[in-house]
Amino acid sequence: MSKRIRHELTYDAPLADVAAMLADPAFRERVCAFQGVTRQTVAIDGSGAGMTVSIDQVQPAKGIPAFATKFVGDEVNIVQQETWSTVDRAALTVTIPGKPGEMEGTVTLTEAGGVTTEVVDLEIKVRIPLVGSKIEGLIGDLLTKALRAENKVGREYLAG
């Protein structure tokens, strides 16, 4: 089984400005801070086509249901990898090191009338008998919340 999430983030800015924001380590660190991450490492190599982004973050596991806490512990380590093949498209992988699951998908940027839409499309797979689908749903909800936070911080970033 797996769960698919698709989330759209919109920005009142041209695609070039959104791409530059996504290539800025300070923006990525602001997103982590807004989400209450306890520690993070952000690494961005290159820009545009060929850019790679790696975000390794640790968050407290507060608010996670008891059935999931026994699998993740008191903290959740999340590693996000983006590989941008063009300025407007990236392969996205999110892992929780040492845990049986993965999230893979894409990030795409499109511009229309000076407004840029970022679409994150991910498939979540958790290989734990009996509770895997529940954890997939929980991860999907957490990722959607994280994407909403990224969109809020991004709008503020682009507004100057």
PDB file of C-alpha atoms in Angstrom, residues 15-116:
ATOM      1  CA  LEU A  15       9.206  31.736 -11.426  1.00  0.00           C
ATOM      2  CA  ALA A  16      12.777  33.085 -11.416  1.00  0.00           C
ATOM      3  CA  ASP A  17      12.209  34.691  -7.992  1.00  0.00           C
ATOM      4  CA  VAL A  18      10.669  31.513  -6.547  1.00  0.00           C
ATOM      5  CA  ALA A  19      13.530  29.407  -7.942  1.00  0.00           C
ATOM      6  CA  ALA A  20      16.047  31.819  -6.380  1.00  0.00           C
ATOM      7  CA  MET A  21      14.204  31.567  -3.051  1.00  0.00           C
ATOM      8  CA  LEU A  22      14.343  27.759  -3.163  1.00  0.00           C
ATOM      9  CA  ALA A  23      18.103  28.024  -3.818  1.00  0.00           C
ATOM     10  CA  ASP A  24      18.677  30.249  -0.767  1.00  0.00           C
ATOM     11  CA  PRO A  25      19.880  28.377   2.354  1.00  0.00           C
ATOM     12  CA  ALA A  26      18.607  31.246   4.545  1.00  0.00           C
ATOM     13  CA  PHE A  27      15.065  30.637   3.254  1.00  0.00           C
ATOM     14  CA  ARG A  28      15.306  26.892   3.940  1.00  0.00           C
ATOM     15  CA  GLU A  29      16.576  27.616   7.474  1.00  0.00           C
ATOM     16  CA  ARG A  30      13.712  30.077   8.092  1.00  0.00           C
ATOM     17  CA  VAL A  31      11.249  27.340   7.126  1.00  0.00           C
ATOM     18  CA  CYS A  32      12.901  24.946   9.602  1.00  0.00           C
ATOM     19  CA  ALA A  33      12.778  27.576  12.365  1.00  0.00           C
ATOM     20  CA  PHE A  34       9.100  28.318  11.656  1.00  0.00           C
ATOM     21  CA  GLN A  35       8.314  24.600  12.012  1.00  0.00           C
ATOM     22  CA  GLY A  36      10.050  24.378  15.407  1.00  0.00           C
ATOM     23  CA  VAL A  37      12.878  22.137  14.212  1.00  0.00           C
ATOM     24  CA  THR A  38      15.342  21.577  17.065  1.00  0.00           C
ATOM     25  CA  ARG A  39      18.365  21.191  14.782  1.00  0.00           C
ATOM     26  CA  GLN A  40      19.007  21.155  11.059  1.00  0.00           C
ATOM     27  CA  THR A  41      21.667  21.074   8.393  1.00  0.00           C
ATOM     28  CA  VAL A  42      20.890  22.744   5.066  1.00  0.00           C
ATOM     29  CA  ALA A  43      23.202  22.179   2.091  1.00  0.00           C
ATOM     30  CA  ILE A  44      22.568  23.614  -1.369  1.00  0.00           C
ATOM     31  CA  ASP A  45      24.967  22.968  -4.231  1.00  0.00           C
ATOM     32  CA  GLY A  46      24.607  24.907  -7.452  1.00  0.00           C
ATOM     33  CA  SER A  47      21.518  26.717  -8.698  1.00  0.00           C
ATOM     34  CA  GLY A  48      18.940  26.124 -11.402  1.00  0.00           C
ATOM     35  CA  ALA A  49      19.427  22.973 -13.472  1.00  0.00           C
ATOM     36  CA  GLY A  50      21.719  20.630 -11.585  1.00  0.00           C
ATOM     37  CA  MET A  51      21.060  22.163  -8.159  1.00  0.00           C
ATOM     38  CA  THR A  52      20.892  19.758  -5.238  1.00  0.00           C
ATOM     39  CA  VAL A  53      19.259  20.536  -1.912  1.00  0.00           C
ATOM     40  CA  SER A  54      19.721  18.489   1.227  1.00  0.00           C
ATOM     41  CA  ILE A  55      17.891  19.285   4.450  1.00  0.00           C
ATOM     42  CA  ASP A  56      18.540  17.058   7.456  1.00  0.00           C
ATOM     43  CA  GLN A  57      16.267  18.085  10.317  1.00  0.00           C
ATOM     44  CA  VAL A  58      15.227  16.816  13.729  1.00  0.00           C
ATOM     45  CA  GLN A  59      11.832  17.657  15.191  1.00  0.00           C
ATOM     46  CA  PRO A  60      10.251  16.768  18.510  1.00  0.00           C
ATOM     47  CA  ALA A  61       7.664  14.002  18.155  1.00  0.00           C
ATOM     48  CA  LYS A  62       5.084  15.852  20.266  1.00  0.00           C
ATOM     49  CA  GLY A  63       1.520  15.521  19.071  1.00  0.00           C
ATOM     50  CA  ILE A  64       2.171  12.221  17.283  1.00  0.00           C
ATOM     51  CA  PRO A  65      -0.275   9.442  18.253  1.00  0.00           C
ATOM     52  CA  ALA A  66       1.028   6.779  20.658  1.00  0.00           C
ATOM     53  CA  PHE A  67       0.979   4.005  18.023  1.00  0.00           C
ATOM     54  CA  ALA A  68       3.447   6.004  15.918  1.00  0.00           C
ATOM     55  CA  THR A  69       5.631   7.271  18.772  1.00  0.00           C
ATOM     56  CA  LYS A  70       6.847   3.754  19.529  1.00  0.00           C
ATOM     57  CA  PHE A  71       8.241   3.589  15.979  1.00  0.00           C
ATOM     58  CA  VAL A  72       9.870   7.038  15.870  1.00  0.00           C
ATOM     59  CA  GLY A  73      10.761   7.789  19.491  1.00  0.00           C
ATOM     60  CA  ASP A  74      10.872  11.240  21.103  1.00  0.00           C
ATOM     61  CA  GLU A  75      12.344  12.915  18.027  1.00  0.00           C
ATOM     62  CA  VAL A  76      11.855  12.496  14.303  1.00  0.00           C
ATOM     63  CA  ASN A  77      14.849  12.821  11.957  1.00  0.00           C
ATOM     64  CA  ILE A  78      13.737  13.776   8.446  1.00  0.00           C
ATOM     65  CA  VAL A  79      16.091  13.988   5.461  1.00  0.00           C
ATOM     66  CA  GLN A  80      14.852  15.798   2.354  1.00  0.00           C
ATOM     67  CA  GLN A  81      16.785  15.555  -0.925  1.00  0.00           C
ATOM     68  CA  GLU A  82      15.931  17.562  -4.045  1.00  0.00           C
ATOM     69  CA  THR A  83      17.691  17.123  -7.373  1.00  0.00           C
ATOM     70  CA  TRP A  84      16.738  19.858  -9.835  1.00  0.00           C
ATOM     71  CA  SER A  85      16.993  18.633 -13.444  1.00  0.00           C
ATOM     72  CA  THR A  86      15.800  22.020 -14.728  1.00  0.00           C
ATOM     73  CA  VAL A  87      15.060  25.345 -13.061  1.00  0.00           C
ATOM     74  CA  ASP A  88      11.404  24.279 -12.773  1.00  0.00           C
ATOM     75  CA  ARG A  89      11.528  20.533 -11.963  1.00  0.00           C
ATOM     76  CA  ALA A  90      13.103  18.412  -9.244  1.00  0.00           C
ATOM     77  CA  ALA A  91      13.067  14.828  -8.057  1.00  0.00           C
ATOM     78  CA  LEU A  92      12.218  14.765  -4.349  1.00  0.00           C
ATOM     79  CA  THR A  93      13.055  12.080  -1.804  1.00  0.00           C
ATOM     80  CA  VAL A  94      12.186  12.259   1.888  1.00  0.00           C
ATOM     81  CA  THR A  95      13.435   9.614   4.306  1.00  0.00           C
ATOM     82  CA  ILE A  96      13.334   8.963   8.032  1.00  0.00           C
ATOM     83  CA  PRO A  97      16.724   7.297   8.582  1.00  0.00           C
ATOM     84  CA  GLY A  98      16.520   3.879  10.197  1.00  0.00           C
ATOM     85  CA  LYS A  99      12.759   3.610   9.683  1.00  0.00           C
ATOM     86  CA  PRO A 100      10.973   1.351   7.167  1.00  0.00           C
ATOM     87  CA  GLY A 101       9.546   3.776   4.678  1.00  0.00           C
ATOM     88  CA  GLU A 102      10.234   6.344   2.022  1.00  0.00           C
ATOM     89  CA  MET A 103       8.613   9.209   0.181  1.00  0.00           C
ATOM     90  CA  GLU A 104       9.434   9.869  -3.458  1.00  0.00           C
ATOM     91  CA  GLY A 105       8.034  12.308  -5.949  1.00  0.00           C
ATOM     92  CA  THR A 106       8.546  15.580  -7.769  1.00  0.00           C
ATOM     93  CA  VAL A 107       8.500  19.328  -7.325  1.00  0.00           C
ATOM     94  CA  THR A 108       7.418  21.429 -10.302  1.00  0.00           C
ATOM     95  CA  LEU A 109       7.190  25.181 -10.776  1.00  0.00           C
ATOM     96  CA  THR A 110       4.899  26.879 -13.298  1.00  0.00           C
ATOM     97  CA  GLU A 111       4.236  30.555 -13.869  1.00  0.00           C
ATOM     98  CA  ALA A 112       1.097  32.215 -15.195  1.00  0.00           C
ATOM     99  CA  GLY A 113       0.508  35.947 -15.105  1.00  0.00           C
ATOM    100  CA  GLY A 114       3.351  36.626 -12.679  1.00  0.00           C
ATOM    101  CA  VAL A 115       2.069  34.024 -10.199  1.00  0.00           C
ATOM    102  CA  THR A 116       4.160  30.896  -9.628  1.00  0.00           C
TER     103      THR A 116
END
